[in-house]
Amino acid sequence: DAGITQSPRHKVTETGTPVTLRCHQTENHRYMYWYRQDPGHGLRLIHYSYGVKDTDKGEVSDGYSVSRSKTEDFLLTLESATSSQTSVYFCAISATGGGSPLHFGNGTRLTVT
Amino acid sequence: AQSVTQLDSQVPVFEEAPVELRCNYSSSVSVYLFWYVQYPNQGLQLLLKYLSGSTLVKGINGFEAEFNKSQTSFHLRKPSVHISDTAEYFCAVSALSGSARQLTFGSGTQLTVLP
């Protein structure tokens, strides 16, 4: 498995609280991504990064922010969690912007009550 | 913009039978195509990919897929499935243009192999 660690693996939080999910990689890959997985929707891209401090929005970015201060870490923050953000969140990495495949972490299951 | 349609949300099949999981895509530019598999409580793993060249690509665990440009399809096949193939399968497309490759996924097909 590619060296990708997501933390925490599980989290339960209350509506309105801030939440930060962490993705840490040991592969020195340039590209990092955050996806959410929901039944019937597959995986949808939230945000991605193409270098340190270089990030951009995906198709479902509302309510989320990201930061990448180091190559190895990509943080996803929910500023004020809502029940609609209950989901499984996956981090992925990729070496290049070409045809190299994504390598996924094992996911973080977030429940917002 | 690009999109992916997986035509079957669930596919039950008996062990040792052949299976085909269907995937159609839409894109205004040339694309790369991928199939990923997800086992319970795990992340996605790459099964196979089409970048260019031969339209028939072979992947891990005996799976193969055929790229059909005229039908904009990339169906996944296996001639004889095993119980261990039970998992969710995702088709994905990535456009060749743009500064960062964004992968668009289909909604997934749950393959259940029955004894």
Short mmCIF file of C-alpha atoms in Angstrom, two decimals:
data_model
loop_
_atom_site.label_atom_id
_atom_site.label_comp_id
_atom_site.label_asym_id
_atom_site.label_seq_id
_atom_site.Cartn_x
_atom_site.Cartn_y
_atom_site.Cartn_z
CA ASP A 1 0.00 0.00 0.00
CA ALA A 2 1.09 3.54 -0.74
CA GLY A 3 2.09 5.37 2.44
CA ILE A 4 -1.10 7.29 3.14
CA THR A 5 -2.46 7.74 6.65
CA GLN A 6 -5.78 9.39 7.41
CA SER A 7 -6.66 10.54 10.89
CA PRO A 8 -8.89 10.12 12.68
CA ARG A 9 -10.46 6.96 11.23
CA HIS A 10 -13.78 7.66 12.91
CA LYS A 11 -15.26 10.82 14.36
CA VAL A 12 -18.60 11.85 15.75
CA THR A 13 -19.23 15.54 16.18
CA GLU A 14 -22.10 17.92 16.77
CA THR A 15 -23.64 20.31 14.29
CA GLY A 16 -21.88 23.66 14.26
CA THR A 17 -18.52 22.48 15.56
CA PRO A 18 -15.31 22.76 13.53
CA VAL A 19 -13.66 19.55 12.37
CA THR A 20 -10.25 18.94 10.81
CA LEU A 21 -9.29 15.75 9.01
CA ARG A 22 -5.67 14.99 8.29
CA CYS A 23 -4.00 13.18 5.42
CA HIS A 24 -0.33 12.32 5.69
CA GLN A 25 1.72 10.76 2.89
CA THR A 26 5.23 9.36 2.82
CA GLU A 27 5.49 9.07 -0.99
CA ASN A 28 6.53 12.68 -1.72
CA HIS A 29 3.76 12.88 -4.34
CA ARG A 30 2.88 16.31 -5.69
CA TYR A 31 -0.89 15.90 -6.00
CA MET A 32 -3.25 15.31 -3.10
CA TYR A 33 -7.03 15.09 -3.15
CA TRP A 34 -9.96 14.97 -0.77
CA TYR A 35 -13.07 13.05 -1.84
CA ARG A 36 -16.29 12.25 -0.06
CA GLN A 37 -18.18 9.02 -0.65
CA ASP A 38 -21.93 8.79 -0.29
CA PRO A 39 -24.29 5.99 -1.34
CA GLY A 40 -25.48 6.45 -4.91
CA HIS A 41 -22.98 9.21 -5.63
CA GLY A 42 -19.69 7.39 -5.86
CA LEU A 43 -16.77 9.61 -4.93
CA ARG A 44 -16.98 13.36 -5.39
CA LEU A 45 -13.99 15.67 -5.34
CA ILE A 46 -13.99 18.30 -2.59
CA HIS A 47 -10.61 19.99 -3.00
CA TYR A 48 -7.24 19.10 -4.41
CA SER A 49 -3.67 20.34 -4.19
CA TYR A 50 -0.99 20.43 -6.86
CA GLY A 51 1.82 21.61 -4.60
CA VAL A 52 2.60 23.23 -1.29
CA LYS A 53 0.15 26.09 -0.77
CA ASP A 54 -1.41 25.40 -4.19
CA THR A 55 -4.99 24.24 -3.88
CA ASP A 56 -8.17 24.39 -5.89
CA LYS A 57 -11.84 23.55 -5.53
CA GLY A 58 -13.58 20.43 -6.69
CA GLU A 59 -17.24 19.90 -7.46
CA VAL A 60 -18.52 19.86 -3.84
CA SER A 61 -16.29 22.39 -2.08
CA ASP A 62 -18.96 24.47 -0.30
CA GLY A 63 -18.51 24.29 3.48
CA TYR A 64 -14.97 22.92 3.24
CA SER A 65 -11.51 24.45 3.26
CA VAL A 66 -8.07 22.90 2.87
CA SER A 67 -4.48 23.69 3.61
CA ARG A 68 -1.16 22.25 2.53
CA SER A 69 1.83 23.76 4.28
CA LYS A 70 4.07 20.74 3.70
CA THR A 71 4.31 18.24 0.86
CA GLU A 72 3.32 15.38 3.12
CA ASP A 73 0.24 16.85 4.82
CA PHE A 74 -3.14 17.89 3.42
CA LEU A 75 -5.77 19.07 5.88
CA LEU A 76 -9.50 19.23 5.29
CA THR A 77 -11.50 21.54 7.56
CA LEU A 78 -15.23 21.76 8.06
CA GLU A 79 -15.59 25.22 9.58
CA SER A 80 -19.06 24.52 10.98
CA ALA A 81 -20.15 20.94 10.50
CA THR A 82 -23.65 20.16 9.23
CA SER A 83 -25.55 16.88 9.08
CA SER A 84 -25.20 16.89 5.27
CA GLN A 85 -21.47 16.50 5.76
CA THR A 86 -21.91 13.10 7.37
CA SER A 87 -19.93 10.93 4.99
CA VAL A 88 -16.82 8.87 4.45
CA TYR A 89 -13.88 11.03 3.46
CA PHE A 90 -11.01 9.70 1.40
CA CYS A 91 -7.64 11.22 0.77
CA ALA A 92 -5.78 10.28 -2.40
CA ILE A 93 -2.36 11.03 -3.82
CA SER A 94 -0.87 11.01 -7.29
CA ALA A 95 2.67 11.43 -8.54
CA THR A 96 1.89 13.47 -11.66
CA GLY A 97 -0.94 15.29 -13.36
CA GLY A 98 -0.93 12.81 -16.20
CA GLY A 99 -2.15 9.24 -16.32
CA SER A 100 -0.69 8.08 -13.04
CA PRO A 101 -3.36 6.48 -10.89
CA LEU A 102 -4.59 7.72 -7.55
CA HIS A 103 -3.63 5.89 -4.39
CA PHE A 104 -6.22 6.09 -1.65
CA GLY A 105 -6.12 6.14 2.11
CA ASN A 106 -8.47 3.96 4.14
CA GLY A 107 -10.94 6.75 4.80
CA THR A 108 -12.38 8.70 7.71
CA ARG A 109 -15.97 8.05 8.70
CA LEU A 110 -17.48 11.31 9.95
CA THR A 111 -20.86 11.51 11.63
CA VAL A 112 -22.39 14.91 12.36
CA THR A 113 -25.25 14.70 14.88
CA ALA B 1 -16.84 18.81 -18.12
CA GLN B 2 -16.79 15.04 -17.94
CA SER B 3 -19.19 12.49 -16.51
CA VAL B 4 -19.39 8.76 -15.92
CA THR B 5 -22.44 6.52 -15.88
CA GLN B 6 -22.36 3.06 -14.42
CA LEU B 7 -25.45 1.43 -15.75
CA ASP B 8 -25.98 -1.17 -13.02
CA SER B 9 -25.93 -0.37 -9.33
CA GLN B 10 -25.97 -4.04 -8.32
CA VAL B 11 -24.87 -7.14 -10.19
CA PRO B 12 -25.39 -10.58 -8.61
CA VAL B 13 -23.63 -13.48 -10.31
CA PHE B 14 -22.88 -17.08 -9.45
CA GLU B 15 -19.36 -18.24 -8.76
CA GLU B 16 -17.37 -19.22 -11.87
CA ALA B 17 -19.80 -17.40 -14.17
CA PRO B 18 -18.62 -14.54 -16.40
CA VAL B 19 -19.46 -10.97 -15.53
CA GLU B 20 -19.55 -7.60 -17.28
CA LEU B 21 -19.82 -4.30 -15.46
CA ARG B 22 -20.85 -1.48 -17.74
CA CYS B 23 -19.43 2.03 -17.85
CA ASN B 24 -20.15 4.89 -20.24
CA TYR B 25 -18.48 8.27 -20.14
CA SER B 26 -18.94 11.73 -21.58
CA SER B 27 -16.18 14.21 -22.29
CA SER B 28 -15.42 16.96 -24.79
CA VAL B 29 -11.70 16.08 -24.80
CA SER B 30 -9.63 12.93 -24.85
CA VAL B 31 -9.60 10.99 -21.62
CA TYR B 32 -7.84 8.47 -19.48
CA LEU B 33 -10.08 5.72 -18.08
CA PHE B 34 -9.79 3.69 -14.90
CA TRP B 35 -11.51 0.96 -12.94
CA TYR B 36 -11.11 0.82 -9.17
CA VAL B 37 -12.29 -1.77 -6.66
CA GLN B 38 -13.32 -1.15 -3.07
CA TYR B 39 -13.52 -3.92 -0.49
CA PRO B 40 -15.54 -3.28 2.69
CA ASN B 41 -14.06 -0.68 5.03
CA GLN B 42 -11.14 -0.01 2.73
CA GLY B 43 -10.04 2.62 0.27
CA LEU B 44 -10.10 2.15 -3.48
CA GLN B 45 -7.51 0.11 -5.32
CA LEU B 46 -6.63 0.42 -8.99
CA LEU B 47 -7.77 -2.54 -11.11
CA LEU B 48 -6.68 -1.29 -14.51
CA LYS B 49 -6.29 1.81 -16.63
CA TYR B 50 -6.46 2.90 -20.25
CA LEU B 51 -4.13 5.71 -21.29
CA SER B 52 -3.51 5.02 -24.98
CA GLY B 53 -2.63 2.24 -27.40
CA SER B 54 -4.39 -1.11 -27.38
CA THR B 55 -8.05 -0.77 -26.55
CA LEU B 56 -8.08 -4.01 -24.55
CA VAL B 57 -6.39 -3.58 -21.22
CA LYS B 58 -5.70 -6.23 -18.65
CA GLY B 59 -5.63 -5.63 -14.94
CA ILE B 60 -5.13 -7.43 -11.70
CA ASN B 61 -7.14 -10.43 -10.50
CA GLY B 62 -8.03 -11.55 -14.05
CA PHE B 63 -10.09 -8.49 -14.96
CA GLU B 64 -9.93 -6.78 -18.33
CA ALA B 65 -11.68 -3.85 -19.96
CA GLU B 66 -12.19 -2.64 -23.49
CA PHE B 67 -12.14 0.98 -24.53
CA ASN B 68 -14.67 1.76 -27.26
CA LYS B 69 -14.30 5.34 -28.41
CA SER B 70 -17.27 5.34 -30.78
CA GLN B 71 -19.60 4.11 -28.03
CA THR B 72 -17.79 6.05 -25.29
CA SER B 73 -17.70 2.92 -23.18
CA PHE B 74 -15.18 1.16 -20.97
CA HIS B 75 -16.83 -2.06 -19.79
CA LEU B 76 -15.12 -4.31 -17.25
CA ARG B 77 -15.16 -8.07 -17.73
CA LYS B 78 -14.00 -11.23 -16.04
CA PRO B 79 -14.53 -14.69 -17.57
CA SER B 80 -14.95 -16.53 -14.27
CA VAL B 81 -15.60 -14.82 -10.95
CA HIS B 82 -14.73 -15.95 -7.44
CA ILE B 83 -16.37 -15.28 -4.11
CA SER B 84 -13.45 -12.99 -3.29
CA ASP B 85 -14.42 -10.69 -6.18
CA THR B 86 -17.41 -9.50 -4.18
CA ALA B 87 -16.81 -5.76 -3.82
CA GLU B 88 -17.88 -2.40 -5.20
CA TYR B 89 -16.40 -1.36 -8.50
CA PHE B 90 -15.97 2.20 -9.70
CA CYS B 91 -15.32 3.47 -13.20
CA ALA B 92 -13.51 6.81 -13.44
CA VAL B 93 -12.48 9.25 -16.15
CA SER B 94 -9.79 11.88 -16.26
CA ALA B 95 -9.48 14.53 -18.93
CA LEU B 96 -6.09 14.90 -20.58
CA SER B 97 -6.16 18.70 -20.41
CA GLY B 98 -5.90 20.96 -17.40
CA SER B 99 -3.23 21.77 -14.84
CA ALA B 100 -4.22 19.04 -12.43
CA ARG B 101 -5.82 15.78 -13.20
CA GLN B 102 -9.27 15.54 -11.69
CA LEU B 103 -10.78 12.10 -11.59
CA THR B 104 -14.55 11.89 -12.00
CA PHE B 105 -16.11 8.71 -10.63
CA GLY B 106 -19.25 6.84 -11.48
CA SER B 107 -21.71 5.95 -8.74
CA GLY B 108 -20.39 2.41 -8.42
CA THR B 109 -21.55 -1.15 -9.10
CA GLN B 110 -21.84 -3.61 -6.25
CA LEU B 111 -20.76 -7.03 -7.51
CA THR B 112 -21.98 -9.90 -5.37
CA VAL B 113 -20.69 -13.36 -6.20
CA LEU B 114 -23.02 -16.11 -5.00
CA PRO B 115 -21.91 -19.66 -4.12
#
